[in-house]
Amino acid sequence: MARNKTIANRLREVYLNGRWVANTNYKELIEDLNWKQSTTQIENLNTIALLTFHINYYLEGILQVFNGGKLEIRDKYSFDMPAITSETDWKNLVNEFLSNSKKFVSHIENMDDSQLDTPFVDEKYGTYLRNIEGVIEHSYYHLGQISLIKKMILKKEEV
């Protein structure tokens, strides 16, 4: 299997339908939450909404590059989420995240395999492959956080 197909499958697993690495995925964890749960603050941890926004921020920024635009995302803005004050706000974020996830996977799946070894925007950022692998690792890191925070929220609701 070509590398682009393998990588697309890994991305699909973490975002949309996989269970192999973490026994869950973003879609499974966030789709059934309501806006109050997604914005529930547990001690000093980030909220699920904020972590969803954070990952989506990077997906949007990299998709912009994939579509011929400039790399305009900056780490310092990656947590600048507009307030989630309703179910509509939350569902819009979830839908945008899932849509961007699908677009991201599709782009990788259709990417010419040789592009993976070319510089991403600027040589200082490494190759496309390095950046996409970074997205996967970063996504699993926050997936674990979301999974634990969700368990804490649901446990708190039981009491």
mmCIF file with all atom_site columns, N, CA, C and O in Angstrom, residues 32-41 47-48 153-154 157:
data_model
loop_
_atom_site.group_PDB
_atom_site.id
_atom_site.type_symbol
_atom_site.label_atom_id
_atom_site.label_alt_id
_atom_site.label_comp_id
_atom_site.label_asym_id
_atom_site.label_entity_id
_atom_site.label_seq_id
_atom_site.pdbx_PDB_ins_code
_atom_site.Cartn_x
_atom_site.Cartn_y
_atom_site.Cartn_z
_atom_site.occupancy
_atom_site.B_iso_or_equiv
_atom_site.pdbx_formal_charge
_atom_site.auth_seq_id
_atom_site.auth_comp_id
_atom_site.auth_asym_id
_atom_site.auth_atom_id
_atom_site.pdbx_PDB_model_num
ATOM 1  N N  . ASP A 1 32  ? -21.585 12.595 20.970 1.00 0.00 ? 32  ASP A N  1
ATOM 2  C CA . ASP A 1 32  ? -22.716 12.420 21.885 1.00 0.00 ? 32  ASP A CA 1
ATOM 3  C C  . ASP A 1 32  ? -22.700 13.384 23.077 1.00 0.00 ? 32  ASP A C  1
ATOM 4  O O  . ASP A 1 32  ? -23.560 13.311 23.951 1.00 0.00 ? 32  ASP A O  1
ATOM 5  N N  . LEU A 1 33  ? -21.736 14.283 23.108 1.00 0.00 ? 33  LEU A N  1
ATOM 6  C CA . LEU A 1 33  ? -21.682 15.267 24.190 1.00 0.00 ? 33  LEU A CA 1
ATOM 7  C C  . LEU A 1 33  ? -22.587 16.447 23.879 1.00 0.00 ? 33  LEU A C  1
ATOM 8  O O  . LEU A 1 33  ? -22.736 16.839 22.726 1.00 0.00 ? 33  LEU A O  1
ATOM 9  N N  . ASN A 1 34  ? -23.161 17.034 24.923 1.00 0.00 ? 34  ASN A N  1
ATOM 10 C CA . ASN A 1 34  ? -23.897 18.273 24.724 1.00 0.00 ? 34  ASN A CA 1
ATOM 11 C C  . ASN A 1 34  ? -22.963 19.447 25.024 1.00 0.00 ? 34  ASN A C  1
ATOM 12 O O  . ASN A 1 34  ? -21.844 19.268 25.484 1.00 0.00 ? 34  ASN A O  1
ATOM 13 N N  . TRP A 1 35  ? -23.426 20.644 24.759 1.00 0.00 ? 35  TRP A N  1
ATOM 14 C CA . TRP A 1 35  ? -22.558 21.814 24.883 1.00 0.00 ? 35  TRP A CA 1
ATOM 15 C C  . TRP A 1 35  ? -22.125 22.063 26.317 1.00 0.00 ? 35  TRP A C  1
ATOM 16 O O  . TRP A 1 35  ? -21.013 22.508 26.554 1.00 0.00 ? 35  TRP A O  1
ATOM 17 N N  . LYS A 1 36  ? -22.976 21.742 27.267 1.00 0.00 ? 36  LYS A N  1
ATOM 18 C CA . LYS A 1 36  ? -22.591 21.950 28.674 1.00 0.00 ? 36  LYS A CA 1
ATOM 19 C C  . LYS A 1 36  ? -21.481 20.980 29.066 1.00 0.00 ? 36  LYS A C  1
ATOM 20 O O  . LYS A 1 36  ? -20.534 21.366 29.757 1.00 0.00 ? 36  LYS A O  1
ATOM 21 N N  . GLN A 1 37  ? -21.593 19.737 28.633 1.00 0.00 ? 37  GLN A N  1
ATOM 22 C CA . GLN A 1 37  ? -20.540 18.762 28.919 1.00 0.00 ? 37  GLN A CA 1
ATOM 23 C C  . GLN A 1 37  ? -19.241 19.180 28.239 1.00 0.00 ? 37  GLN A C  1
ATOM 24 O O  . GLN A 1 37  ? -18.167 19.101 28.838 1.00 0.00 ? 37  GLN A O  1
ATOM 25 N N  . SER A 1 38  ? -19.337 19.623 27.002 1.00 0.00 ? 38  SER A N  1
ATOM 26 C CA . SER A 1 38  ? -18.128 19.965 26.240 1.00 0.00 ? 38  SER A CA 1
ATOM 27 C C  . SER A 1 38  ? -17.399 21.168 26.824 1.00 0.00 ? 38  SER A C  1
ATOM 28 O O  . SER A 1 38  ? -16.206 21.333 26.598 1.00 0.00 ? 38  SER A O  1
ATOM 29 N N  . THR A 1 39  ? -18.105 21.991 27.567 1.00 0.00 ? 39  THR A N  1
ATOM 30 C CA . THR A 1 39  ? -17.499 23.194 28.147 1.00 0.00 ? 39  THR A CA 1
ATOM 31 C C  . THR A 1 39  ? -17.290 23.071 29.655 1.00 0.00 ? 39  THR A C  1
ATOM 32 O O  . THR A 1 39  ? -16.891 24.036 30.298 1.00 0.00 ? 39  THR A O  1
ATOM 33 N N  . THR A 1 40  ? -17.547 21.889 30.202 1.00 0.00 ? 40  THR A N  1
ATOM 34 C CA . THR A 1 40  ? -17.351 21.678 31.634 1.00 0.00 ? 40  THR A CA 1
ATOM 35 C C  . THR A 1 40  ? -15.863 21.731 31.965 1.00 0.00 ? 40  THR A C  1
ATOM 36 O O  . THR A 1 40  ? -15.056 21.022 31.360 1.00 0.00 ? 40  THR A O  1
ATOM 37 N N  . GLN A 1 41  ? -15.534 22.566 32.921 1.00 0.00 ? 41  GLN A N  1
ATOM 38 C CA . GLN A 1 41  ? -14.144 22.712 33.367 1.00 0.00 ? 41  GLN A CA 1
ATOM 39 C C  . GLN A 1 41  ? -13.894 21.742 34.515 1.00 0.00 ? 41  GLN A C  1
ATOM 40 O O  . GLN A 1 41  ? -14.593 21.769 35.521 1.00 0.00 ? 41  GLN A O  1
ATOM 41 N N  . THR A 1 47  ? -11.024 22.286 28.454 1.00 0.00 ? 47  THR A N  1
ATOM 42 C CA . THR A 1 47  ? -12.320 21.653 28.209 1.00 0.00 ? 47  THR A CA 1
ATOM 43 C C  . THR A 1 47  ? -12.251 20.836 26.919 1.00 0.00 ? 47  THR A C  1
ATOM 44 O O  . THR A 1 47  ? -11.360 21.041 26.081 1.00 0.00 ? 47  THR A O  1
ATOM 45 N N  . ILE A 1 48  ? -13.204 19.950 26.764 1.00 0.00 ? 48  ILE A N  1
ATOM 46 C CA . ILE A 1 48  ? -13.280 19.150 25.542 1.00 0.00 ? 48  ILE A CA 1
ATOM 47 C C  . ILE A 1 48  ? -13.520 20.060 24.339 1.00 0.00 ? 48  ILE A C  1
ATOM 48 O O  . ILE A 1 48  ? -12.923 19.858 23.273 1.00 0.00 ? 48  ILE A O  1
ATOM 49 N N  . ILE A 1 153 ? -16.142 13.891 33.535 1.00 0.00 ? 153 ILE A N  1
ATOM 50 C CA . ILE A 1 153 ? -17.410 14.625 33.449 1.00 0.00 ? 153 ILE A CA 1
ATOM 51 C C  . ILE A 1 153 ? -18.581 13.678 33.677 1.00 0.00 ? 153 ILE A C  1
ATOM 52 O O  . ILE A 1 153 ? -19.486 13.988 34.465 1.00 0.00 ? 153 ILE A O  1
ATOM 53 N N  . LEU A 1 154 ? -18.559 12.536 33.027 1.00 0.00 ? 154 LEU A N  1
ATOM 54 C CA . LEU A 1 154 ? -19.654 11.589 33.184 1.00 0.00 ? 154 LEU A CA 1
ATOM 55 C C  . LEU A 1 154 ? -19.728 11.045 34.602 1.00 0.00 ? 154 LEU A C  1
ATOM 56 O O  . LEU A 1 154 ? -20.829 10.853 35.151 1.00 0.00 ? 154 LEU A O  1
ATOM 57 N N  . GLU A 1 157 ? -21.327 13.666 36.749 1.00 0.00 ? 157 GLU A N  1
ATOM 58 C CA . GLU A 1 157 ? -22.763 13.742 36.520 1.00 0.00 ? 157 GLU A CA 1
ATOM 59 C C  . GLU A 1 157 ? -23.518 12.638 37.253 1.00 0.00 ? 157 GLU A C  1
ATOM 60 O O  . GLU A 1 157 ? -24.682 12.809 37.589 1.00 0.00 ? 157 GLU A O  1
#
